[in-house]
Amino acid sequence: MAPSPTPRRSVRVRRRQEALPSGLPVEQLLLAAVAGTSDVVLVVGRDRAIRYASAPLATQFGYDPAAMVGRSLSWLVHADQEAQFDAVLTQAELRPGSSQRIEFGMWHAQERWVITEAIVTSMLDDPAVQGIVLNLRDVSDRRDLEAALRHQAFHDALTGLANRVLFTERVAHAVTTNPDEGSVAVLFCDLDGFKSVNDTQGHAIGDRLLCLVAERMARCVRASDTVARLGGDEFAVLLEGQGVAASAELIAETIFRTIAAPYMLDGREVTIGVSIGIAVTTGVGDTADGLLRNADLAMYKSKASHPHRWVHFESQMHAALLDRVQLVGELRHALARHELTVYYQPTVELADGRIVGTEALLRWHHPRRGELTPDHFVGLAEDNGLITEIGEWVLRETCRQAALWQQWAPEGSLFSMAVNVSARQLTPDLVQAVRSAVDAAGLPPAALMLEITESVLIERTGDMMALMQQLKSFGVRLALDDFGTGYSSLSYLSRFPVDCLKIDRSFVKALGSPSSETELARTILRLSESLGLATIAEGIETPAQYAALRDMGCRYGQGFIFARPLPPHGIDEMLGGRLFAHASPVPMHATYEVPRQSAVRLPR
Ligand code: C2E
Ligand code: MG
Ligand code: MG
């Protein structure tokens, strides 16, 4: 309760000894001023009894002003603030002319407490007043609004959960009040599959899903724990008290199961998952930011190492994160700095070793780290939305290159250019990106083959079908990359308009020796053939693998045995301009003889 330097609406009356310009006596002027304000004005004597009460006391607090005269002021003040109020009045007595502000609960005639602001001005030594003047106003509306604004500032508007600001504050408080090791835990929860619900079913459904998730999360914890939505599809839980380190895992397990149960939205069943990172205080130098960051890091790890449900933070995760953050920053500039290039690996017709096309494989020539393969940065680019821009550049670059290599193509056939596209690129925008790359390069669309992984087809059956059909109708071909990894149901194969299967390296690895993989590879080949698809075996390294595939009737292959991914001039050298005039019945490619001096030495 600091003294108010300029009481806003207090009745400002100064002692005047001389005649006033208006000629009115001071008392009359005072009354006129009091009548002109909607505030309640009370004048209290040294005995704390009310000597005067203005008319608005009736409308604002329900009392007849005349009836209040003579009553003790303390009768109106809430017991909790009585001492404070008394101190203000004592100050007023001691310091004539002073002005103070106090907020207190005032008893309303309708039997309720009203939050009231009082400006207390001491006019005891003013002969016209000789009392302490209180300007009162009901500020409960203002307080309600303030409370609403405060709520808004600390809560997520959509779900009503605590927001990041409040959560961080609570964690900070928890860390200081529970200094022992393992007495505070933060669970960082990131939904899996939310984005695709939001993208395919609309934001209204997405919002409702988030609200349902919020309700379920809140039910997984005790009332004293804090659940927050940190933004997007990120949630967090704060647990504090003895033994929370142990209960954190149990709660993580509960959250995991609860969130994974199906949701009904607009009559449709939707399922999502959650990745959880757990960080627990160490008892040494814990901070709210540190704990949140560690839980976030552990969550990230949990996402990457599916099917782990939750992961505990470990200190070495820091270095990995810093590295990652730095790499993302550098990747943003990699395109502009011409650090990205495309290498090409020949696709070979196994019967005679002729090069029928290439697969484009992205490389990042990092100024300090050297040459980086896509495993080091494509995931980063996907997570940070950079993949679209990079992917479009790859398309332009490879189409341009493919157009150059077409000049050797014999009549009626094409040199195939396979380009990998990641799941994130598979949006309706891809069709336009492909069109403009192909058009700009003057490349026949059928020379371009887009490679997608089979998991995309399974997870996004609905929207993929339309997209693939659009691409197909434009004329580009589609291949399923890394085929055979992970999925047992192959029914989708006949439904989607794919042209080619690429048998994953893991099957090829075991070839040449009797094994279940050998049988699987044979089955994939037969399946592919029965569907009229071309088959390319990936990762052929040894003569035994090569021979086995050829004997099984696999038509095409790629692998180090023929050539590693090479820069364009490497492929130029291999092609060597030696066109092999071979009109292939498969509308896939033109074919080229592998020159004798090239890297390709075909074992027979
Ligand atoms: P992928 O499409 O399955 O490509 C084949 C990978 O196997 C390539 O790795 C290639 O260098 C490697 N490889 C080829 N022959 C052999 C062999 O005989 N033995 C072994 N051990 N490996 C062989 P790379 O270049 O590191 O690419 C890895 C993955 O990155 C690719 O797998 C592809 O999924 C992705 N990728 C490459 N370029 C792009 C791109 O431009 N965009 C996107 N979105 N992804 C790309
Ligand atoms: Mg590929
Ligand atoms: Mg592959």
XYZ file of C-alpha atoms and ligand atoms in Angstrom:
652
model
C 0.000 0.000 0.000
C 2.218 2.780 -1.253
C 1.125 6.366 -0.769
C -0.416 7.534 -3.988
C 1.446 10.562 -5.272
C -1.483 11.855 -7.298
C -4.763 10.472 -6.116
C -6.691 10.146 -9.319
C -10.186 10.996 -8.396
C -9.915 12.166 -4.827
C -11.677 15.379 -4.072
C -8.917 17.867 -4.281
C -9.583 20.513 -1.777
C -6.872 22.780 -0.581
C -6.970 24.997 2.358
C -7.805 28.515 1.260
C -7.556 31.377 3.664
C -8.448 34.031 1.146
C -11.766 34.551 -0.537
C -12.237 32.243 -3.478
C -12.560 33.740 -6.977
C -16.087 32.363 -7.219
C -16.966 34.130 -4.032
C -18.456 30.882 -2.652
C -17.630 29.804 0.876
C -15.175 26.886 1.006
C -17.718 24.474 2.501
C -20.114 25.028 -0.377
C -17.435 24.495 -2.933
C -16.462 21.302 -1.188
C -19.986 19.983 -1.282
C -20.277 20.884 -4.963
C -17.078 18.970 -5.694
C -18.298 15.959 -3.738
C -21.618 16.005 -5.544
C -19.823 16.018 -8.886
C -18.061 12.679 -8.389
C -19.537 9.225 -8.713
C -17.091 8.010 -6.071
C -18.387 7.498 -2.581
C -16.947 10.138 -0.280
C -16.726 9.473 3.433
C -15.317 11.828 5.979
C -14.027 10.158 9.135
C -12.968 11.809 12.344
C -10.046 10.977 14.600
C -12.334 8.607 16.483
C -12.792 6.649 13.210
C -16.493 7.421 13.205
C -18.167 8.423 9.944
C -19.021 12.098 9.959
C -20.227 12.451 6.428
C -21.245 10.059 3.648
C -22.073 11.088 0.065
C -25.125 9.982 -1.908
C -23.430 7.277 -4.100
C -22.988 5.182 -0.942
C -26.574 4.099 -1.525
C -26.151 3.030 -5.146
C -22.669 1.535 -4.812
C -22.845 -0.145 -1.417
C -26.557 -0.157 -0.584
C -26.437 2.029 2.572
C -28.484 5.097 3.389
C -25.766 7.801 3.746
C -27.545 9.623 6.536
C -27.946 6.410 8.548
C -24.221 5.768 8.401
C -23.218 8.988 10.074
C -21.887 8.245 13.555
C -21.078 4.601 12.859
C -17.564 3.249 13.113
C -15.746 2.852 9.814
C -14.196 -0.453 10.913
C -17.631 -1.982 10.777
C -17.449 -1.855 6.943
C -13.921 -3.248 6.592
C -13.088 -6.928 6.178
C -11.375 -8.336 9.262
C -8.352 -9.420 7.207
C -7.593 -5.830 6.215
C -8.620 -4.096 9.399
C -5.122 -3.704 10.803
C -3.807 -2.465 7.470
C -6.650 -0.022 7.197
C -6.017 1.237 10.675
C -2.379 1.848 9.840
C -3.413 3.951 6.857
C -5.701 6.052 9.018
C -2.980 6.484 11.626
C -0.621 7.700 8.905
C -3.311 10.124 7.766
C -3.597 11.492 11.284
C 0.158 11.941 11.585
C 0.666 13.512 8.164
C -1.932 16.123 7.390
C -2.200 16.699 3.638
C -0.931 13.190 2.809
C -2.735 10.865 0.461
C -2.664 7.056 0.427
C -4.287 4.270 -1.508
C -5.598 1.006 -0.129
C -7.637 -1.833 -1.512
C -9.895 -3.708 0.893
C -13.007 -5.786 1.167
C -16.002 -3.626 2.037
C -19.221 -5.062 3.396
C -22.165 -4.413 1.090
C -25.635 -3.911 2.545
C -26.710 -6.930 0.476
C -24.440 -9.075 2.602
C -21.424 -9.639 0.424
C -17.861 -8.390 0.257
C -16.948 -5.924 -2.477
C -13.362 -5.280 -3.553
C -13.032 -1.563 -2.932
C -10.340 0.985 -3.593
C -9.966 3.857 -1.158
C -7.958 7.013 -1.645
C -7.375 8.293 1.861
C -6.608 12.017 2.102
C -5.850 13.604 5.388
C -7.653 16.923 5.780
C -7.697 16.996 9.550
C -6.068 20.379 9.670
C -8.379 21.864 7.080
C -10.882 23.959 9.046
C -13.542 23.362 6.418
C -13.239 19.560 6.679
C -11.433 18.590 9.871
C -11.447 14.954 8.983
C -9.952 12.178 6.899
C -11.547 12.012 3.462
C -12.032 8.614 1.844
C -12.904 8.298 -1.829
C -14.279 4.794 -2.317
C -15.059 2.931 -5.481
C -16.077 -0.619 -6.263
C -13.205 -2.132 -8.265
C -14.433 -5.724 -8.355
C -15.168 -5.506 -12.118
C -11.672 -4.284 -12.692
C -10.322 -7.107 -10.543
C -12.427 -9.652 -12.454
C -11.040 -8.343 -15.708
C -7.537 -8.398 -14.332
C -8.069 -11.968 -13.178
C -9.367 -12.878 -16.644
C -6.376 -11.219 -18.278
C -4.030 -12.925 -15.880
C -5.704 -16.235 -16.663
C -5.295 -15.531 -20.341
C -1.654 -14.653 -19.901
C -0.963 -17.899 -18.079
C -3.281 -20.359 -19.796
C -3.681 -21.862 -23.212
C -6.828 -20.406 -24.763
C -7.764 -23.597 -26.612
C -7.450 -26.210 -23.877
C -7.517 -24.110 -20.719
C -4.328 -25.822 -19.537
C -1.404 -23.862 -18.136
C 0.721 -22.317 -20.887
C 4.482 -22.234 -21.213
C 4.843 -19.085 -19.104
C 2.914 -20.486 -16.159
C 4.466 -23.916 -16.541
C 7.990 -22.520 -16.470
C 7.079 -20.426 -13.436
C 5.697 -23.465 -11.631
C 8.758 -25.538 -12.481
C 10.982 -22.721 -11.194
C 8.994 -22.623 -7.967
C 9.068 -26.414 -7.650
C 12.826 -26.525 -8.133
C 13.451 -23.989 -5.359
C 11.016 -25.519 -2.890
C 12.137 -29.126 -3.548
C 15.928 -28.911 -3.632
C 16.543 -32.650 -3.139
C 17.653 -34.891 -5.956
C 14.744 -36.551 -7.750
C 12.020 -34.493 -6.105
C 10.871 -32.688 -9.264
C 10.178 -34.309 -12.630
C 9.158 -32.821 -15.960
C 7.577 -34.945 -18.677
C 7.748 -33.469 -22.150
C 5.081 -35.010 -24.394
C 4.893 -34.538 -28.147
C 2.035 -36.067 -30.105
C 2.811 -38.424 -32.971
C 0.559 -38.214 -35.999
C -1.263 -35.060 -34.951
C -0.065 -33.083 -37.931
C -1.536 -35.505 -40.400
C -4.945 -35.387 -38.647
C -4.792 -31.606 -38.747
C -3.724 -31.522 -42.390
C -6.170 -34.082 -43.698
C -9.222 -33.455 -41.510
C -8.999 -29.736 -40.947
C -8.104 -27.430 -38.108
C -11.493 -27.639 -36.384
C -11.036 -31.381 -35.904
C -7.394 -30.814 -34.967
C -8.448 -28.345 -32.268
C -11.025 -30.716 -30.864
C -8.483 -33.489 -30.787
C -6.104 -31.256 -28.824
C -8.847 -30.508 -26.295
C -9.567 -34.202 -25.859
C -5.876 -34.917 -25.426
C -5.703 -32.134 -22.814
C -8.578 -33.680 -20.868
C -7.014 -37.117 -20.978
C -3.623 -35.792 -19.906
C -5.158 -33.983 -16.953
C -6.844 -37.198 -15.843
C -3.502 -39.049 -15.830
C -2.060 -36.956 -12.991
C -2.930 -35.833 -9.458
C -4.782 -32.558 -8.962
C -1.621 -31.060 -7.475
C 0.439 -31.776 -10.593
C 0.549 -29.272 -13.439
C -0.336 -30.184 -17.008
C 0.478 -27.589 -19.657
C 0.169 -27.151 -23.378
C 3.404 -25.591 -24.497
C 2.222 -24.925 -28.026
C 1.196 -26.867 -31.134
C 1.032 -30.534 -30.196
C 3.459 -30.243 -27.290
C 2.310 -30.883 -23.747
C 4.208 -31.069 -20.471
C 3.627 -32.379 -16.978
C 5.232 -31.201 -13.746
C 5.446 -33.608 -10.821
C 6.866 -32.555 -7.487
C 7.427 -34.122 -4.084
C 9.303 -37.033 -2.607
C 9.563 -40.051 -4.885
C 8.365 -38.415 -8.099
C 11.366 -39.796 -9.955
C 9.858 -43.255 -9.485
C 6.270 -42.259 -10.233
C 7.306 -40.350 -13.376
C 7.649 -43.585 -15.324
C 4.301 -44.868 -14.156
C 2.660 -41.631 -15.161
C 4.454 -41.677 -18.518
C 3.119 -45.184 -19.086
C -0.403 -44.069 -18.154
C -0.204 -41.056 -20.470
C 1.127 -43.222 -23.254
C -1.757 -45.684 -23.001
C -4.422 -43.051 -22.428
C -3.433 -40.897 -25.388
C -3.148 -43.886 -27.713
C -6.760 -44.996 -27.158
C -8.931 -44.095 -30.186
C -10.821 -40.794 -30.388
C -14.188 -40.354 -32.087
C -14.289 -37.143 -34.090
C -17.183 -36.396 -36.400
C -18.112 -40.047 -36.404
C -14.621 -41.054 -37.439
C -12.146 -42.954 -35.354
C -8.770 -41.268 -35.026
C -5.685 -42.575 -33.272
C -2.510 -40.756 -32.402
C 0.531 -41.538 -30.318
C 2.819 -39.643 -28.000
C 6.565 -39.528 -27.425
C 7.633 -38.671 -23.910
C 10.896 -37.372 -22.493
C 11.499 -37.382 -18.745
C 13.902 -35.144 -16.853
C 14.364 -35.327 -13.090
C 16.211 -32.882 -10.847
C 19.761 -33.793 -9.921
C 19.850 -31.741 -6.734
C 22.699 -29.624 -8.092
C 22.123 -26.401 -9.996
C 18.686 -27.357 -11.319
C 16.787 -24.639 -13.151
C 13.380 -24.562 -14.773
C 14.806 -23.876 -18.216
C 17.396 -26.611 -17.824
C 14.844 -29.177 -16.730
C 12.480 -28.322 -19.586
C 15.267 -28.414 -22.129
C 16.469 -31.793 -20.865
C 12.970 -33.249 -20.990
C 12.579 -31.866 -24.509
C 15.852 -33.478 -25.551
C 14.834 -36.813 -24.083
C 11.493 -36.530 -25.901
C 13.335 -35.942 -29.115
C 15.363 -39.063 -28.487
C 12.214 -41.008 -27.723
C 10.705 -39.920 -31.036
C 13.773 -40.955 -32.936
C 14.080 -44.339 -31.299
C 10.619 -45.702 -31.824
C 9.023 -47.846 -30.468
C 10.370 -46.484 -27.167
C 7.557 -44.914 -25.245
C 9.585 -42.596 -23.091
C 13.207 -41.818 -22.605
C 15.019 -40.488 -19.572
C 17.298 -37.559 -20.081
C 21.008 -38.383 -20.111
C 23.723 -35.791 -20.057
C 25.312 -36.786 -23.358
C 22.130 -35.750 -25.131
C 23.283 -32.153 -24.778
C 26.196 -32.425 -27.107
C 24.006 -34.114 -29.689
C 21.463 -31.331 -29.468
C 23.991 -28.554 -29.785
C 25.373 -30.307 -32.795
C 21.935 -30.592 -34.286
C 21.011 -26.993 -33.656
C 24.209 -25.888 -35.311
C 23.684 -28.158 -38.269
C 20.143 -26.864 -38.847
C 21.461 -23.316 -38.877
C 24.077 -24.255 -41.427
C 21.641 -26.236 -43.522
C 19.500 -23.137 -43.934
C 22.331 -21.551 -45.874
C 23.659 -24.646 -47.593
C 21.610 -24.178 -50.762
C 22.483 -20.520 -51.198
C 26.144 -21.309 -50.576
C 26.091 -24.049 -53.208
C 27.138 -26.673 -50.694
C 24.482 -29.151 -51.812
C 25.162 -31.311 -54.833
C 23.574 -34.319 -56.396
C 25.489 -37.528 -56.988
C 24.232 -40.208 -59.301
C 24.377 -43.954 -58.994
C 23.870 -45.970 -62.162
C 21.012 -48.409 -62.481
C 22.187 -51.378 -64.465
C 20.434 -54.012 -66.529
C 21.694 -57.166 -64.821
C 21.697 -59.339 -67.928
C 24.411 -57.351 -69.672
C 25.551 -54.557 -67.407
C 24.229 -51.700 -69.481
C 23.415 -48.485 -67.644
C 19.730 -47.769 -68.027
C 19.523 -44.738 -65.820
C 20.660 -43.256 -62.533
C 19.345 -42.568 -59.072
C 19.968 -39.076 -57.760
C 21.474 -39.058 -54.267
C 21.898 -35.811 -52.424
C 25.201 -34.794 -50.846
C 26.157 -31.886 -48.624
C 29.733 -30.727 -48.939
C 29.987 -29.243 -45.496
C 32.800 -26.727 -45.119
C 34.094 -28.340 -41.902
C 32.506 -31.752 -41.639
C 33.288 -32.833 -45.148
C 30.904 -34.762 -47.352
C 27.666 -35.614 -45.580
C 25.220 -38.263 -46.810
C 21.454 -37.689 -46.531
C 21.177 -39.687 -43.307
C 22.923 -36.782 -41.587
C 20.641 -34.022 -42.771
C 17.506 -35.081 -44.667
C 15.720 -35.833 -41.373
C 16.740 -32.389 -40.094
C 15.503 -30.762 -43.269
C 12.189 -32.588 -42.889
C 11.747 -31.523 -39.281
C 12.505 -27.913 -40.058
C 10.467 -27.512 -43.199
C 13.588 -27.066 -45.318
C 12.960 -30.218 -47.296
C 10.470 -28.566 -49.635
C 12.946 -26.000 -50.849
C 15.782 -28.516 -51.013
C 13.568 -31.085 -52.714
C 12.484 -28.601 -55.366
C 16.081 -27.712 -56.033
C 16.956 -31.416 -56.363
C 14.118 -31.835 -58.851
C 15.255 -28.896 -60.976
C 18.875 -30.002 -60.856
C 18.198 -33.647 -61.683
C 15.726 -32.866 -64.444
C 18.299 -30.553 -65.989
C 20.925 -33.293 -65.753
C 18.559 -35.971 -67.033
C 17.721 -33.799 -70.023
C 21.439 -33.604 -70.874
C 21.820 -37.360 -70.626
C 18.749 -37.848 -72.816
C 20.656 -36.604 -75.825
C 22.238 -40.045 -76.093
C 18.955 -41.866 -75.823
C 18.028 -43.905 -78.848
C 14.732 -43.354 -80.528
C 11.728 -44.517 -78.582
C 13.321 -44.959 -75.203
C 14.463 -42.805 -72.329
C 17.306 -42.556 -69.874
C 15.735 -42.949 -66.454
C 16.319 -40.494 -63.623
C 15.146 -41.667 -60.214
C 14.673 -38.977 -57.559
C 13.947 -39.664 -53.878
C 11.099 -37.695 -52.371
C 10.457 -37.768 -48.667
C 7.049 -38.075 -47.018
C 7.042 -34.385 -46.159
C 7.282 -33.457 -49.822
C 4.235 -35.483 -50.739
C 1.696 -32.668 -50.786
C -0.377 -31.309 -53.677
C 2.397 -28.716 -54.212
C 4.693 -31.492 -55.377
C 2.748 -31.897 -58.608
C 3.418 -28.280 -59.536
C 7.063 -28.529 -58.490
C 7.537 -31.611 -60.670
C 5.767 -29.999 -63.593
C 7.852 -26.866 -63.517
C 11.135 -28.797 -63.098
C 10.317 -31.083 -66.002
C 9.080 -28.216 -68.193
C 12.049 -25.989 -67.408
C 14.447 -28.782 -68.354
C 12.479 -29.872 -71.413
C 12.549 -33.419 -70.060
C 9.973 -36.007 -71.144
C 8.061 -36.635 -67.869
C 8.346 -40.410 -68.347
C 12.116 -40.147 -67.877
C 11.547 -39.075 -64.296
C 10.851 -41.682 -61.639
C 9.949 -40.544 -58.128
C 10.971 -42.889 -55.346
C 8.796 -43.012 -52.261
C 8.943 -45.389 -49.336
C 6.172 -47.897 -48.776
C 5.454 -46.663 -45.245
C 4.021 -43.469 -46.759
C 1.416 -45.485 -48.641
C 0.313 -47.321 -45.543
C 0.127 -44.311 -43.270
C -1.506 -41.928 -45.701
C -3.559 -44.159 -47.920
C -6.303 -41.588 -48.501
C -4.422 -38.528 -49.638
C -1.635 -40.480 -51.353
C -3.912 -42.108 -53.879
C -5.091 -38.801 -55.354
C -1.587 -37.353 -55.377
C -0.057 -40.368 -57.075
C -2.762 -40.380 -59.697
C -2.102 -36.722 -60.460
C 1.598 -37.413 -60.870
C 0.901 -40.436 -63.022
C -1.504 -38.595 -65.257
C 1.230 -36.074 -65.864
C 3.446 -38.905 -67.047
C 6.099 -39.363 -64.357
C 6.755 -42.848 -63.007
C 6.662 -43.973 -59.411
C 8.834 -46.448 -57.552
C 8.501 -47.941 -54.093
C 11.867 -47.587 -52.411
C 13.319 -49.894 -49.736
C 10.600 -52.394 -50.549
C 10.023 -55.235 -48.119
C 10.995 -53.437 -44.951
C 8.404 -53.362 -42.264
C 5.042 -54.208 -43.744
C 3.457 -57.583 -44.157
C 0.265 -56.580 -45.946
C 0.925 -56.028 -49.591
C -2.671 -55.476 -50.665
C -1.906 -51.810 -51.255
C 0.496 -52.747 -54.039
C -2.202 -53.493 -56.552
C -4.206 -50.425 -55.564
C -1.526 -47.799 -56.015
C -0.286 -46.827 -59.455
C 3.375 -47.742 -58.968
C 5.683 -48.767 -61.802
C 8.645 -50.189 -60.008
C 9.741 -51.933 -56.808
C 13.182 -51.445 -55.365
C 14.128 -54.485 -53.296
C 15.744 -53.287 -50.097
C 19.422 -53.819 -49.507
C 18.746 -55.987 -46.449
C 17.396 -58.782 -48.684
C 20.232 -58.494 -51.138
C 22.802 -58.734 -48.358
C 21.915 -62.337 -47.568
C 21.816 -63.508 -51.165
C 24.199 -66.109 -52.387
C 23.694 -68.235 -49.309
C 20.600 -70.273 -48.462
C 18.537 -68.117 -46.103
C 15.015 -66.955 -45.500
C 15.941 -63.598 -47.065
C 16.833 -65.359 -50.279
C 13.371 -66.876 -50.367
C 11.805 -63.529 -49.548
C 13.714 -61.840 -52.340
C 12.484 -64.510 -54.727
C 8.887 -63.981 -53.536
C 9.144 -60.216 -53.961
C 10.410 -60.716 -57.473
C 7.535 -63.016 -58.380
C 5.023 -60.628 -56.833
C 6.490 -57.695 -58.707
C 6.428 -59.629 -61.956
C 2.822 -60.711 -61.464
C 1.821 -57.082 -61.014
C 3.721 -56.114 -64.148
C 6.204 -53.949 -62.253
C 9.873 -53.426 -62.951
C 12.181 -54.609 -60.143
C 15.456 -53.047 -59.102
C 17.644 -54.725 -56.487
C 19.476 -52.243 -54.256
C 22.906 -52.507 -52.696
C 24.510 -55.251 -54.747
C 28.080 -55.540 -53.496
C 29.379 -59.010 -54.260
C 29.566 -61.189 -57.349
C 27.561 -63.851 -55.488
C 24.687 -61.434 -54.842
C 24.801 -60.250 -58.404
C 24.730 -63.780 -59.779
C 21.925 -64.842 -57.468
C 19.731 -61.919 -58.506
C 20.390 -62.448 -62.168
C 19.558 -66.121 -61.833
C 16.327 -65.309 -60.060
C 15.339 -63.184 -63.003
C 15.735 -59.778 -61.401
C 16.076 -57.403 -64.280
C 17.775 -54.316 -62.793
C 20.205 -53.565 -60.028
C 22.265 -50.902 -58.303
C 25.192 -51.245 -55.990
C 28.830 -50.598 -55.255
C 29.732 -53.567 -57.406
C 28.779 -51.463 -60.423
C 29.471 -47.981 -59.164
C 29.242 -45.835 -56.079
C 27.233 -42.638 -56.317
C 29.278 -40.291 -58.511
C 29.267 -36.631 -59.438
C 27.827 -35.963 -62.916
C 31.184 -36.035 -64.674
C 31.769 -39.522 -63.255
C 28.608 -40.719 -64.939
C 29.598 -38.838 -68.118
C 32.815 -40.797 -68.123
C 31.017 -44.060 -67.605
C 28.583 -43.384 -70.350
C 31.505 -42.180 -72.383
C 29.205 -41.265 -75.158
C 29.036 -44.934 -76.121
C 25.468 -45.310 -76.904
C 24.216 -48.808 -76.902
C 21.470 -48.813 -79.480
C 19.022 -50.912 -77.654
C 15.310 -50.313 -77.938
C 14.001 -51.654 -74.689
C 10.531 -53.151 -74.607
C 10.203 -51.792 -71.063
C 9.146 -48.159 -71.380
C 11.561 -47.231 -68.707
C 14.785 -46.020 -70.148
C 17.270 -45.866 -72.846
C 20.203 -48.152 -72.284
C 23.884 -47.585 -72.534
C 26.748 -49.942 -72.735
C 29.141 -49.701 -69.871
C 32.484 -48.771 -71.341
C 35.295 -51.236 -70.710
C 37.525 -48.708 -68.954
C 34.790 -47.603 -66.597
C 34.332 -48.540 -62.947
C 31.841 -51.168 -63.914
C 33.396 -54.591 -64.172
C 30.731 -57.132 -64.417
C 31.555 -60.421 -62.815
C 30.166 -63.295 -64.785
P 17.937 -44.928 -50.942
O 17.048 -44.174 -51.860
O 17.521 -46.280 -50.579
O 19.355 -44.889 -51.625
C 20.228 -45.944 -51.630
C 21.298 -45.734 -50.614
O 22.123 -46.875 -50.620
C 22.218 -44.577 -50.960
O 22.671 -44.016 -49.746
C 23.364 -45.270 -51.666
O 24.575 -44.549 -51.607
C 23.455 -46.530 -50.897
N 24.029 -47.616 -51.686
C 23.981 -47.806 -53.017
N 24.605 -48.945 -53.355
C 25.039 -49.502 -52.215
C 25.777 -50.697 -51.908
O 26.119 -51.482 -52.754
N 26.025 -50.947 -50.602
C 25.651 -50.087 -49.631
N 25.964 -50.390 -48.375
N 24.979 -48.945 -49.878
C 24.679 -48.672 -51.172
P 22.731 -42.489 -49.529
O 23.181 -41.792 -50.735
O 23.439 -42.254 -48.251
O 21.207 -42.125 -49.336
C 20.511 -42.573 -48.228
C 19.066 -42.276 -48.364
O 18.823 -40.897 -48.359
C 18.457 -42.743 -49.668
O 18.155 -44.088 -49.574
C 17.243 -41.904 -49.777
O 16.167 -42.461 -49.058
C 17.670 -40.634 -49.102
N 17.953 -39.603 -50.094
C 18.992 -39.499 -50.941
N 18.880 -38.411 -51.720
C 17.728 -37.820 -51.371
C 17.029 -36.645 -51.838
O 17.433 -35.942 -52.766
N 15.853 -36.350 -51.234
C 15.353 -37.121 -50.240
N 14.210 -36.767 -49.701
N 15.974 -38.202 -49.781
C 17.146 -38.571 -50.341
Mg 16.082 -44.328 -53.366
Mg 16.449 -47.603 -51.064
